[in-house]
Coordinates of C-alpha atoms in Angstrom, one line a residue:
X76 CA 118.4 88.9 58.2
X77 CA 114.9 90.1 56.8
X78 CA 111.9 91.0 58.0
X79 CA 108.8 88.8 57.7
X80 CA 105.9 89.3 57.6
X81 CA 103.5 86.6 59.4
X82 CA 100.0 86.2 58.6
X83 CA 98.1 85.6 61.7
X84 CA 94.5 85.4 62.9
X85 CA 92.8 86.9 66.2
X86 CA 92.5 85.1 69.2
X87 CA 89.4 86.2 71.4
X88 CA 90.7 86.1 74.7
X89 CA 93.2 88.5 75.1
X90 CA 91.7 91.6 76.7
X91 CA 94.1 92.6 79.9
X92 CA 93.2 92.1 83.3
X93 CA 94.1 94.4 86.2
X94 CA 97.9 94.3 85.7
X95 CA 98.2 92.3 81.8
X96 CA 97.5 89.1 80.3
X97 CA 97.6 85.9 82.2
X98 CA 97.1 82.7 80.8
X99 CA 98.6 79.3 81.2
X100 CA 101.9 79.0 79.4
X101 CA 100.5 76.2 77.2
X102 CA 98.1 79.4 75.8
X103 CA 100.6 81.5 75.1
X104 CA 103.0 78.5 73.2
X105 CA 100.2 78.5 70.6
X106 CA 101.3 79.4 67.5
X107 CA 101.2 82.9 66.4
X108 CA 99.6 83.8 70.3
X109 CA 102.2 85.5 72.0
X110 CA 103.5 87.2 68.9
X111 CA 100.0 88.7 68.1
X112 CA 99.8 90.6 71.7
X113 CA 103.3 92.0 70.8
X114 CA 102.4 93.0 67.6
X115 CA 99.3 94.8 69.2
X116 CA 101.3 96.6 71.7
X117 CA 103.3 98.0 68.3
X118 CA 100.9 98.4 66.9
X119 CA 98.9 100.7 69.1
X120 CA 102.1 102.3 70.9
X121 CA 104.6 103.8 68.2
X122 CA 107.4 105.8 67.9
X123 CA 110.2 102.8 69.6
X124 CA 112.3 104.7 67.6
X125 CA 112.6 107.7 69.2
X126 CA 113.4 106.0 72.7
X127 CA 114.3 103.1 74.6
X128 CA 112.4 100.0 75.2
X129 CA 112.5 97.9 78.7
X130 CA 112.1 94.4 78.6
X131 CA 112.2 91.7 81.6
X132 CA 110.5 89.6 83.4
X133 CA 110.7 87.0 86.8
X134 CA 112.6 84.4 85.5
X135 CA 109.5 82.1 85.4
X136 CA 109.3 79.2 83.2
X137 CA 109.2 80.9 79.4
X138 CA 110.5 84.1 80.3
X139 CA 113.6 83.3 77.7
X140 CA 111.8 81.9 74.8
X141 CA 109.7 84.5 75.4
X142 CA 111.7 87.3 75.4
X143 CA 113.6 86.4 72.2
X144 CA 110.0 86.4 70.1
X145 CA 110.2 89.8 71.7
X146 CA 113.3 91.4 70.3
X147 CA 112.0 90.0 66.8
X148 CA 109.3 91.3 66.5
X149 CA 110.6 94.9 68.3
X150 CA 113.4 95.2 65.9
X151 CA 111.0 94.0 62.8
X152 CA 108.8 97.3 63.9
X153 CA 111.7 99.7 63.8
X154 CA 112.6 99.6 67.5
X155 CA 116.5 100.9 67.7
X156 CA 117.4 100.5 71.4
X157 CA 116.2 98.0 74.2
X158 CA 117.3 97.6 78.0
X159 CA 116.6 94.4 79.0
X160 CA 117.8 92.9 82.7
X161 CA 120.7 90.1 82.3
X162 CA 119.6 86.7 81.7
X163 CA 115.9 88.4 80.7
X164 CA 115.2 89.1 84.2
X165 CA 113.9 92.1 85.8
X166 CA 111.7 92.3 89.0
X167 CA 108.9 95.0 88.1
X168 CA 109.5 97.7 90.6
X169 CA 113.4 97.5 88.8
X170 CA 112.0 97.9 85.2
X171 CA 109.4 100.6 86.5
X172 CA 112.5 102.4 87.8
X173 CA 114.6 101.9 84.7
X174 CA 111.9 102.7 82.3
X175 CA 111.9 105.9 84.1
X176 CA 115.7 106.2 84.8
X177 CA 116.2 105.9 80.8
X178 CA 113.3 108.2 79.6
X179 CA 112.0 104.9 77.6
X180 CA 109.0 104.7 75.7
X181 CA 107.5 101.9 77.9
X182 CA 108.3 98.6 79.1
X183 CA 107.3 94.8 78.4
X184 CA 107.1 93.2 81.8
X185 CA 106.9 89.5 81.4
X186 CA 104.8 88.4 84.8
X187 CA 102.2 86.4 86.5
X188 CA 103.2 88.1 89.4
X189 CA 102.4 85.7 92.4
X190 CA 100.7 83.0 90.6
X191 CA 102.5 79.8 90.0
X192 CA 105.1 78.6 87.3
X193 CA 106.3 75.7 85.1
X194 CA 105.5 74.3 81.9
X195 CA 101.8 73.4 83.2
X196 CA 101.3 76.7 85.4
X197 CA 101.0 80.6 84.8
X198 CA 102.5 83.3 82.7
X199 CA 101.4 86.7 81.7
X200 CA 102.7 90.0 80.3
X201 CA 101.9 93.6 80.5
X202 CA 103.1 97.1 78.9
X203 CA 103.9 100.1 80.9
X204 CA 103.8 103.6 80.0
X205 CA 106.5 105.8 80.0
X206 CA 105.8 107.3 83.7
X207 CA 107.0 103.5 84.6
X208 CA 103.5 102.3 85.3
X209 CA 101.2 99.7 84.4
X210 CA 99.1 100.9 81.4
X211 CA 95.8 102.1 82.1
X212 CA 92.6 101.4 81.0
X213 CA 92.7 103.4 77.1
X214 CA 95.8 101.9 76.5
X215 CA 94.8 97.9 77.7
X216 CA 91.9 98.8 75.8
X217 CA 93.2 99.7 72.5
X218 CA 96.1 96.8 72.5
X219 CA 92.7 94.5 73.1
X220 CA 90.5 96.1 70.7
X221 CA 93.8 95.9 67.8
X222 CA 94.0 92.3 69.1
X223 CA 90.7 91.4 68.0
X224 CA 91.5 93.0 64.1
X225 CA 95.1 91.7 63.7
X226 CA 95.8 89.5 60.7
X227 CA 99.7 89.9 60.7
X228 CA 102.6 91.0 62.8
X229 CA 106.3 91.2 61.7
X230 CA 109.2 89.3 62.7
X231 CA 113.3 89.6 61.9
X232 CA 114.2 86.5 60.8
X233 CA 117.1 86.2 62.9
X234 CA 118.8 83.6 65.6
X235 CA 118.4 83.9 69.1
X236 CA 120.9 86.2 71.4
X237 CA 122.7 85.3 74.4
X238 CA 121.0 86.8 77.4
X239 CA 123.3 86.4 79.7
X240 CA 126.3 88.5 78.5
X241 CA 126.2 91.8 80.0
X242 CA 126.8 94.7 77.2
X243 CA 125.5 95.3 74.2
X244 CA 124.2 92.6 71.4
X245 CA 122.5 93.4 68.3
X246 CA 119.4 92.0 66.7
X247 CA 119.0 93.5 63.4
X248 CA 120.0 97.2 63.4
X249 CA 118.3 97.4 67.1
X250 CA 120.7 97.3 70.2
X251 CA 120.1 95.4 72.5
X252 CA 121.7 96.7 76.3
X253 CA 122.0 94.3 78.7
X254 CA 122.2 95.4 81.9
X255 CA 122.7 94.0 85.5
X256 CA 119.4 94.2 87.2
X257 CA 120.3 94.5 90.9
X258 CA 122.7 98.0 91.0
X259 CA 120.4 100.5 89.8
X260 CA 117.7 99.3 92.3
X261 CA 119.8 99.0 95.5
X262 CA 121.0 102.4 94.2
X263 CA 117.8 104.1 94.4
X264 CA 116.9 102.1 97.4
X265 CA 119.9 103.9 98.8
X266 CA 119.0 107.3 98.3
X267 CA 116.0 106.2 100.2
X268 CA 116.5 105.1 103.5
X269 CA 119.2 105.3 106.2
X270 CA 121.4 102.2 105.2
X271 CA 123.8 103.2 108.0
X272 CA 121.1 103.1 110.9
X273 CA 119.7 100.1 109.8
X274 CA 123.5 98.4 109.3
X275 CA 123.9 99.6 113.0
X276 CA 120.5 97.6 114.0
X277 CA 122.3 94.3 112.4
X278 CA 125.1 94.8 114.3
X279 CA 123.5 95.5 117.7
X280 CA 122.5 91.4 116.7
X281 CA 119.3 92.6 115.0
X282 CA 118.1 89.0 113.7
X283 CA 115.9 88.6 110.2
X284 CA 114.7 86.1 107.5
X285 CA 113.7 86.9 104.1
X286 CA 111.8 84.3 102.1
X287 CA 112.7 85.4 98.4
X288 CA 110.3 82.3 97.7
X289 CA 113.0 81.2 94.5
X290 CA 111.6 84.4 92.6
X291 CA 112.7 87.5 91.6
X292 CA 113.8 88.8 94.3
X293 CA 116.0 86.3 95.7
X294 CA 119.3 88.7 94.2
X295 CA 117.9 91.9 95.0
X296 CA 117.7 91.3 98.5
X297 CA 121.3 89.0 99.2
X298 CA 122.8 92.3 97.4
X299 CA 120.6 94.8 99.9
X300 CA 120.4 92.6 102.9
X301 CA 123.7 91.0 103.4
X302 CA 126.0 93.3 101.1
X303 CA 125.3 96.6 101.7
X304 CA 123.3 96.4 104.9
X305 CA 125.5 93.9 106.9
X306 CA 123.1 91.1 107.5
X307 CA 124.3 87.9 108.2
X308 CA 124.8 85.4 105.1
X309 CA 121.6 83.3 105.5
X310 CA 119.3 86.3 106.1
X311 CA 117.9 85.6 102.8
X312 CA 116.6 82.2 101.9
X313 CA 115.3 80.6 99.0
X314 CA 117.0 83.6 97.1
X315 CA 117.9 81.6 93.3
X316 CA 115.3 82.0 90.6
X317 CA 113.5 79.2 90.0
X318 CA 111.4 78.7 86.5
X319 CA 109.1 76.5 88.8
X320 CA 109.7 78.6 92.1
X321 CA 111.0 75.5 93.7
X322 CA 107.4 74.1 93.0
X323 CA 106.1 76.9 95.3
X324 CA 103.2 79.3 95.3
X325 CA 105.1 82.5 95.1
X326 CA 102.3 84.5 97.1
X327 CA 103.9 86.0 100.8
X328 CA 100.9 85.3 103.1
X329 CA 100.1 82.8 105.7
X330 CA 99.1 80.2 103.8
X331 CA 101.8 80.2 100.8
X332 CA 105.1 81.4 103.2
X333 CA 103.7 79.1 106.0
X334 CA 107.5 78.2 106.8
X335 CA 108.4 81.4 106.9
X336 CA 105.8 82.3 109.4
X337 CA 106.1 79.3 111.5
X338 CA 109.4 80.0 112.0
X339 CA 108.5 83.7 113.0
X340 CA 105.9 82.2 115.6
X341 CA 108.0 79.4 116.6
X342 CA 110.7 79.5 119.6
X343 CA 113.8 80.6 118.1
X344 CA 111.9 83.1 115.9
X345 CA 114.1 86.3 114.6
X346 CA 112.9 90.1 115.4
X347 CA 111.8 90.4 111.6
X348 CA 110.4 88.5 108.6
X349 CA 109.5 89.3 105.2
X350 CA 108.6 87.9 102.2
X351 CA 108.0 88.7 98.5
X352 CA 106.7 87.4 95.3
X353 CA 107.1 86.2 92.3
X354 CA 108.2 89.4 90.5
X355 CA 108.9 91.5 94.0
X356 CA 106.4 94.2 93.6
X357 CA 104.3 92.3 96.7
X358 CA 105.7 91.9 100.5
X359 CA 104.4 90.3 103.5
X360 CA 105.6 91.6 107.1
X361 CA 105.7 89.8 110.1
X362 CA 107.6 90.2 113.8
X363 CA 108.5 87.6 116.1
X364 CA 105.2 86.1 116.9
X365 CA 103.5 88.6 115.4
X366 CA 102.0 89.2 111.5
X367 CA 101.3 93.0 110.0
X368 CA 98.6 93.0 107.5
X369 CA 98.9 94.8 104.6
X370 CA 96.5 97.3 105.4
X371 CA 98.3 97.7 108.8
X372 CA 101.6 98.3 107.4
X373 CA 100.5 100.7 105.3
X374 CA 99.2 103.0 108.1
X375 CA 102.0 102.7 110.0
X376 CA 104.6 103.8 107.4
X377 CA 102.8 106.8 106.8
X378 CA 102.4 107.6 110.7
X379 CA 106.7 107.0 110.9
X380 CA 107.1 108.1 107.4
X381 CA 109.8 111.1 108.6
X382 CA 111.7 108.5 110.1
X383 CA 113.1 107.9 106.7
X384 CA 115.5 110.3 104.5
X385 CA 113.8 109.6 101.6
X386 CA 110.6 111.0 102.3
X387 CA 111.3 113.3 105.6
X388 CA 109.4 116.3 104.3
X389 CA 107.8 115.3 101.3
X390 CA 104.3 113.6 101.9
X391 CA 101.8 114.7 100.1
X392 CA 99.1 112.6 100.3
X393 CA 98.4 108.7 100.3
X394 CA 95.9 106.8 98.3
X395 CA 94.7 102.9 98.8
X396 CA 92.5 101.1 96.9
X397 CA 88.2 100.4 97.8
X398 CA 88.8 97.0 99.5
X399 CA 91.7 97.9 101.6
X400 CA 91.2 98.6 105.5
X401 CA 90.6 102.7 106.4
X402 CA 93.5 102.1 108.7
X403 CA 95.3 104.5 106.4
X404 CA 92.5 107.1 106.2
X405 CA 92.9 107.6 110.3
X406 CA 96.3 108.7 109.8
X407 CA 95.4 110.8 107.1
X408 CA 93.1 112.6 108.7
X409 CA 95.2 113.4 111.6
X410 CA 98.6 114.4 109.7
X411 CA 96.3 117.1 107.7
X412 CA 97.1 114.7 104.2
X413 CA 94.1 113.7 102.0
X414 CA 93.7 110.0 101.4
X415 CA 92.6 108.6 98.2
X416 CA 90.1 105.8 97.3
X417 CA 90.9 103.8 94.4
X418 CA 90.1 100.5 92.0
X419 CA 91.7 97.8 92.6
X420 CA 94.8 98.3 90.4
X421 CA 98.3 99.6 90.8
X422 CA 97.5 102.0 87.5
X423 CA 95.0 103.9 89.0
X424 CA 97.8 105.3 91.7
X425 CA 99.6 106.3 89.0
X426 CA 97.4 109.5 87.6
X427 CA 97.7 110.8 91.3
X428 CA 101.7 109.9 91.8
X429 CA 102.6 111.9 88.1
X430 CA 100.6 114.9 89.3
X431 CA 102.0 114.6 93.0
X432 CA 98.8 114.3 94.9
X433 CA 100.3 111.4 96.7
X434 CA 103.6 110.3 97.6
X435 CA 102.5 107.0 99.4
X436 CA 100.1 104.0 98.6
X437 CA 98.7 100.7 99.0
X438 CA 97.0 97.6 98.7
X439 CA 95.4 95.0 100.8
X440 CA 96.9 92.4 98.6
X441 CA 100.3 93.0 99.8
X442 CA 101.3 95.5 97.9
X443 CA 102.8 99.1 99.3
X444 CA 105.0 101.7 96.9
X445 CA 105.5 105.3 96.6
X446 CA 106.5 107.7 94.3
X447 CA 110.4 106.2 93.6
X448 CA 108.7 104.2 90.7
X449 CA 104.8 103.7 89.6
X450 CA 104.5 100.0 90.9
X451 CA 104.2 98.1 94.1
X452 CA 107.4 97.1 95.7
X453 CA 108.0 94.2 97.8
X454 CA 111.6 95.2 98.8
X455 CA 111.1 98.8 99.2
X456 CA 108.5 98.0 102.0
X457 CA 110.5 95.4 103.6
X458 CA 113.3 98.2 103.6
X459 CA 110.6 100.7 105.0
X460 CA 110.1 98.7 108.0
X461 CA 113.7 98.0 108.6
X462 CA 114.2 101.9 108.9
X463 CA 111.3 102.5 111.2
X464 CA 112.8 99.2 113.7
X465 CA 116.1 100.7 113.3
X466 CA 114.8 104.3 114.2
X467 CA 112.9 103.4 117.0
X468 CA 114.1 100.3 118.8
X469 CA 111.0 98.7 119.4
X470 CA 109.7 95.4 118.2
X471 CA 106.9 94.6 115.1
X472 CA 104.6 94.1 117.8
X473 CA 104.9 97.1 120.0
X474 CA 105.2 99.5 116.9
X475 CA 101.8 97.9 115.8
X476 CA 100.4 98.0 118.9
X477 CA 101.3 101.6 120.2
X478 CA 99.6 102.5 116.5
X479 CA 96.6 100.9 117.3
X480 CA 96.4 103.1 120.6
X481 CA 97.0 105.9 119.1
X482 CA 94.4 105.3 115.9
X483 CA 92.2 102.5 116.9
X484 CA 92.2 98.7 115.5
X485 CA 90.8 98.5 111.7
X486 CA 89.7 94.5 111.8
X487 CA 90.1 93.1 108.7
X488 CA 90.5 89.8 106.5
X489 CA 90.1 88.7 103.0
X490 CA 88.3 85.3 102.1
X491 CA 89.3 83.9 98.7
X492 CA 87.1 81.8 96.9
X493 CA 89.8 80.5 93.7
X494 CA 89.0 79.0 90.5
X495 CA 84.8 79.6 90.6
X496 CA 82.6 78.7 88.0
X497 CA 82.8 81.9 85.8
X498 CA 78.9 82.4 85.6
X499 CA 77.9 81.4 89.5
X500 CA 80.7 84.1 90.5
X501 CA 78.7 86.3 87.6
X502 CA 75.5 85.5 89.0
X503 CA 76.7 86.2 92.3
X504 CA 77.9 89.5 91.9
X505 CA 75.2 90.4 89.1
X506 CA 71.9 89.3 92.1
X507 CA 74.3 91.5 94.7
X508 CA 74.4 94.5 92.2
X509 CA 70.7 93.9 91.7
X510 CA 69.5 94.3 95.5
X511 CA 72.0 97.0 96.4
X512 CA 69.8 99.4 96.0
X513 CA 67.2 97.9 98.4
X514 CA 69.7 97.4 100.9
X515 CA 70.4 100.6 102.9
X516 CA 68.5 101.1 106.4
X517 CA 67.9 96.9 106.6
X518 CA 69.3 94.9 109.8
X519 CA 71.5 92.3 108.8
X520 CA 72.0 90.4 112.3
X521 CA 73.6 93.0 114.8
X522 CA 74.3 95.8 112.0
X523 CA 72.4 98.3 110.1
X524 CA 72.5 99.0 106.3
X525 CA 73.9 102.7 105.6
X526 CA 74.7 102.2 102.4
X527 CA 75.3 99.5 99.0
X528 CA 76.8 100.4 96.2
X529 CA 79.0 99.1 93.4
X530 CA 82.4 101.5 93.4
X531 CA 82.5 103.9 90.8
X532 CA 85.6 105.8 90.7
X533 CA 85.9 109.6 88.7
X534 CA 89.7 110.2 88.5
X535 CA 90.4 113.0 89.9
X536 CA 93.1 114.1 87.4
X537 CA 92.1 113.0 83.7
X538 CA 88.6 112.8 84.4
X539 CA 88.5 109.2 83.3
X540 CA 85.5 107.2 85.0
X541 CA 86.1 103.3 85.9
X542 CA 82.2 101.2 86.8
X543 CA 81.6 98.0 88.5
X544 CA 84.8 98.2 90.5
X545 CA 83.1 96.3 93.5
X546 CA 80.1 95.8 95.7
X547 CA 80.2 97.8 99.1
X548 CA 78.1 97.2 101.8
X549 CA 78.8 99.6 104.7
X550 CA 77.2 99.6 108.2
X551 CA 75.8 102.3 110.4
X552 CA 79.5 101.9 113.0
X553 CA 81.6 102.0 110.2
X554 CA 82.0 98.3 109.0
X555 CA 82.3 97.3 105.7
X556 CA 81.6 94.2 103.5
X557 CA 83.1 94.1 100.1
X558 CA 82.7 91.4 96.8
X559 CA 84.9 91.4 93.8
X560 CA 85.9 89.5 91.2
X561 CA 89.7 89.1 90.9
X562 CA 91.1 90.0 87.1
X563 CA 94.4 88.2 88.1
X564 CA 93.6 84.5 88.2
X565 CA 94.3 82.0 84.7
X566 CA 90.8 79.9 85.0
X567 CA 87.8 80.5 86.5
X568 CA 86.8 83.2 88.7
X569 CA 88.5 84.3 92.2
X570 CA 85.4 85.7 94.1
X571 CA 87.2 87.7 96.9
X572 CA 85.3 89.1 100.0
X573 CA 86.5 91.4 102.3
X574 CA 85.3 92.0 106.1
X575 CA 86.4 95.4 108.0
X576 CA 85.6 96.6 111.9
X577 CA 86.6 99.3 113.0
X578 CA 87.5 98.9 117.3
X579 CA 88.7 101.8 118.7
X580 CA 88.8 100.4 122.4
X581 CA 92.5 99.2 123.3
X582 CA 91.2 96.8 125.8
X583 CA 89.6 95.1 122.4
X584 CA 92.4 95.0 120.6
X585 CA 94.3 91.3 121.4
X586 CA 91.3 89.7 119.9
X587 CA 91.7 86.8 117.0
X588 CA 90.6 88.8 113.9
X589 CA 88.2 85.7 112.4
X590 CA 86.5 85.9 115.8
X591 CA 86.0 89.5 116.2
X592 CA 85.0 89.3 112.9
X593 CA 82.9 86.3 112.9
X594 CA 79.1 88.0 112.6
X595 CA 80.3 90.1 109.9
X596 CA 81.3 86.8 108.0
X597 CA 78.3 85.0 108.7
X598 CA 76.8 87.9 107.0
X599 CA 78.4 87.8 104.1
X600 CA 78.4 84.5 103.1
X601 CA 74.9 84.7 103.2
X602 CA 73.3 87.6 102.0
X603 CA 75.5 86.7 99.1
X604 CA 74.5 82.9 98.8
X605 CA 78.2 82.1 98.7
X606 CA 77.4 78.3 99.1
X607 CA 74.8 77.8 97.1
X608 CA 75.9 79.4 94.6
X609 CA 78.9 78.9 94.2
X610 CA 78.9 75.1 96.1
X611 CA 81.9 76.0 98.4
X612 CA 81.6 75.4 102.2
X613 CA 84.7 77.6 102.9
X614 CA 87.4 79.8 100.9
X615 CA 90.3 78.4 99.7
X616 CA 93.0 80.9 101.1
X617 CA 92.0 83.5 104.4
X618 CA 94.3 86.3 105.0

């Protein structure tokens, strides 16, 4: 076994997006492609001998071959000691918590999160810091700006191992621990929340389904759910790993878990649903006949947030990213706890989590975490809400609705416009960014300007300053209209636009949210110009 050393040219297009590199897995089969964004992350990260490495990923569809280009080229660069979840697997709240659990140097997460798999679909990966987070910007940054230098990277020349054997293999000199992925997470999810209330709800005929959509989190949640919490077997469906995801869209809304939520409206619906996606750090919530949104169920597990052990005393603040509802912020305001406003991008959480500013945060996009690791986490929330039920007896639906009573209705939805022409969506954003500034104190149908901006965030800890994070236009009563460009799609653009109200009257709350919502979208679509320019008549997904 020798190390060699591969000449290699740069490929142009591998600068990180808001969680890592996506591309289709035929782009990352190229020769030399995958292997120069390792060598990069070497590269620009040293010292792999000094502590452990974390490697996994979601199982999707070259996650193995992948993974053993990995070990190479880490042992080729002097790496001694890797974790890495059995049969290369690891769902990314699980590696955040063992990169942190091990005091490792970082962690290759191998992940297009809730995009789609197979030989023709999606695959990505990302480093994380040693904090267990995704890395932020100066780090993406330098792993880009090595990318477009590199003219070698270094390999053993060595045969593959088997990833499936728990214990220890060796490539080269450099161990190689396999671990089992599931114990040390239900672990910590233990330590968390009251495991025997909610095994007391399941056996007072508590009825759930959990749509592990054939991803990630499919053994996670048989070994949570049914094992240690007492939920009948068939809780969990569509809980084996797929490559392919069973040809699914691993992506827990409405439109990709439709027979999840069908079920939950239809008339033998259970008390509880949940999904997650493809590499668990996302979650969608939903009651019998009733769906949570993301912002929503954010809000409400800080308002019941004592309710669990875990986190009975500690709060210290919360944090949710620009386009995400101000549901939060109500709560906030009236538990005394500040709220944060960040980019879109689990990283930027993670400044204000190491420095204990905030214990709790979220995403619109369906993802909720805390401080227990540094990424979003599909199971933990699903866990979250099976506390609060079990504490308080009451349905989705009541819980949601006494909340709304007690803080008023944030409105909201997100219209996704996928796979854009990359240079309408520019243009879009770039003419929206141009008349900002003559927006404010103009009447847009029923609602006056107050203000238009493009979201510039000043980190609060490092001092680090992050531009063009979105277009805001906010109205005189508190609504808001916001335009982004999505970093996590594989070709085009995905323009997203998100509409808020805010209603604080409880005799307005049972309305259909497009509906109450309607002027605002009319509005949107065309001070924008969505349709001519971008020559779509409606968005492809609405959550």
């Amino acid at each position: 076994m020798s190390v060699e050393t591969i000449a290699s040219q740069p490929f142009q297009d591998q600068k990180p997006g808001t969680s890592g590199l996506r591309k289709k897995v035929k782009v990352f089969e190229k020769p030399h492609y995958l292997e120069n964004f390792v060598q990069c992350i070497f590269d620009t990260q040293p010292d792999y001998n000094q502590a452990p490495l974390v490697v996994g990923g979601d199982g999707r569809y070259y996650n193995r071959p992948a993974i053993q280009i990995i070990l190479r080229i880490a042992a080729a660069n002097g790496c001694m000691h890797v974790v890495l979840g059995q049969g290369g697997i690891l769902s990314t709240p699980a590696a955040s918590h063992l990169i942190r659990k091990h005091n490792a140097r970082g962690g290759i997460i191998l992940s297009a999160s809730h995009n789609p798999g197979g030989p023709d679909e999606d695959f990505g990966i990302k480093f994380n810091t040693p904090n267990g987070g995704p890395a932020p910007e100066k780090v993406t940054e330098a792993i880009y700006t090595a990318s477009q230098h590199i003219h070698r990277y270094h390999i053993l020349d060595t045969p593959d191992i088997d990833l499936d054997q728990p214990g220890v293999a060796l490539v080269g000199d450099m161990r190689v621990e396999i671990v089992n992925p599931v114990s040390d997470y239900a672990d910590l999810m233990e330590q968390l929340f009251d495991f025997d209330q909610i095994r007391t709800l399941f056996q007072s005929g508590f009825r759930m389904r959990f749509d592990a959509m054939h991803a990630v989190t499919g053994p996670y949640a048989h070994e949570i759910l049914e094992h240690r919490l007492g939920a009948p077997a068939g809780t969990v469906v569509n809980g084996v790993p797929l490559e392919d995801f069973g040809h699914g869209h691993p992506d827990p809304n409405l439109v990709y878990a439709k027979e999840l939520a069908d079920y939950l409206f239809g008339p033998d619906a259970p008390d509880f649903g949940a999904a997650s996606d493809g590499d668990g750090d996302r979650n969608m919530v939903l009651g019998r006949h009733f769906f949570v949104t993301p912002s929503d169920s954010l809000a409400v597990i800080l308002a019941n947030a004592a309710l669990a052990p875990g986190y009975r005393t500690r709060v210290t603040g919360v944090a949710r990213s620009m386009p995400t509802s101000q549901a939060a912020d109500r709560v906030a305001a009236k538990l005394g706890l500040h709220c944060y406003e960040t980019p879109t991008g689990w990283k930027f959480f993670g400044n204000l989590l190491d420095a204990n500013k905030i214990t709790l945060c979220g995403e619109e996009s369906f993802g909720t975490g805390s401080d227990h690791v540094r990424e979003k986490d599909g199971l933990w929330a699903v866990l979250f809400w099976l506390n609060i039920l079990a504490a308080r007896r009451q349905s989705v639906a009541e819980i949601v609705r006494e909340h709304w009573r007690i803080y008023g209705r944030n409105y909201y939805t997100r219209h996704d416009y996928e796979a854009v022409n990359s240079d309408a969506a520019n243009g879009l954003v770039n003419a929206l960014r141009a008349a900002s500034a003559t927006l404010p104190g103009q009447r847009l149908g029923s609602y006056t300007v107050d203000y238009a901006d493009d979201f510039r965030y000043l980190d609060p800890i490092d001092d680090s300053v992050s531009d063009k994070q979105g277009i805001r236009i906010g109205f005189k009563d508190g609504s808001r209209i916001v335009y982004r460009l999505s970093g996590t799609g594989t070709e085009g653009a995905t323009l997203r636009v998100y509409i808020e109200a805010y209603e604080p009257d409880p005799a307005r709350h049972e309305q259909d949210t497009q509906q109450a919502l309607a002027d605002l979208i009319q509005i949107a679509g065309s001070l924008a110009g969505i349709r001519e320019r971008t020559g779509r008549d409606a968005p492809t997904v609405i959550t």
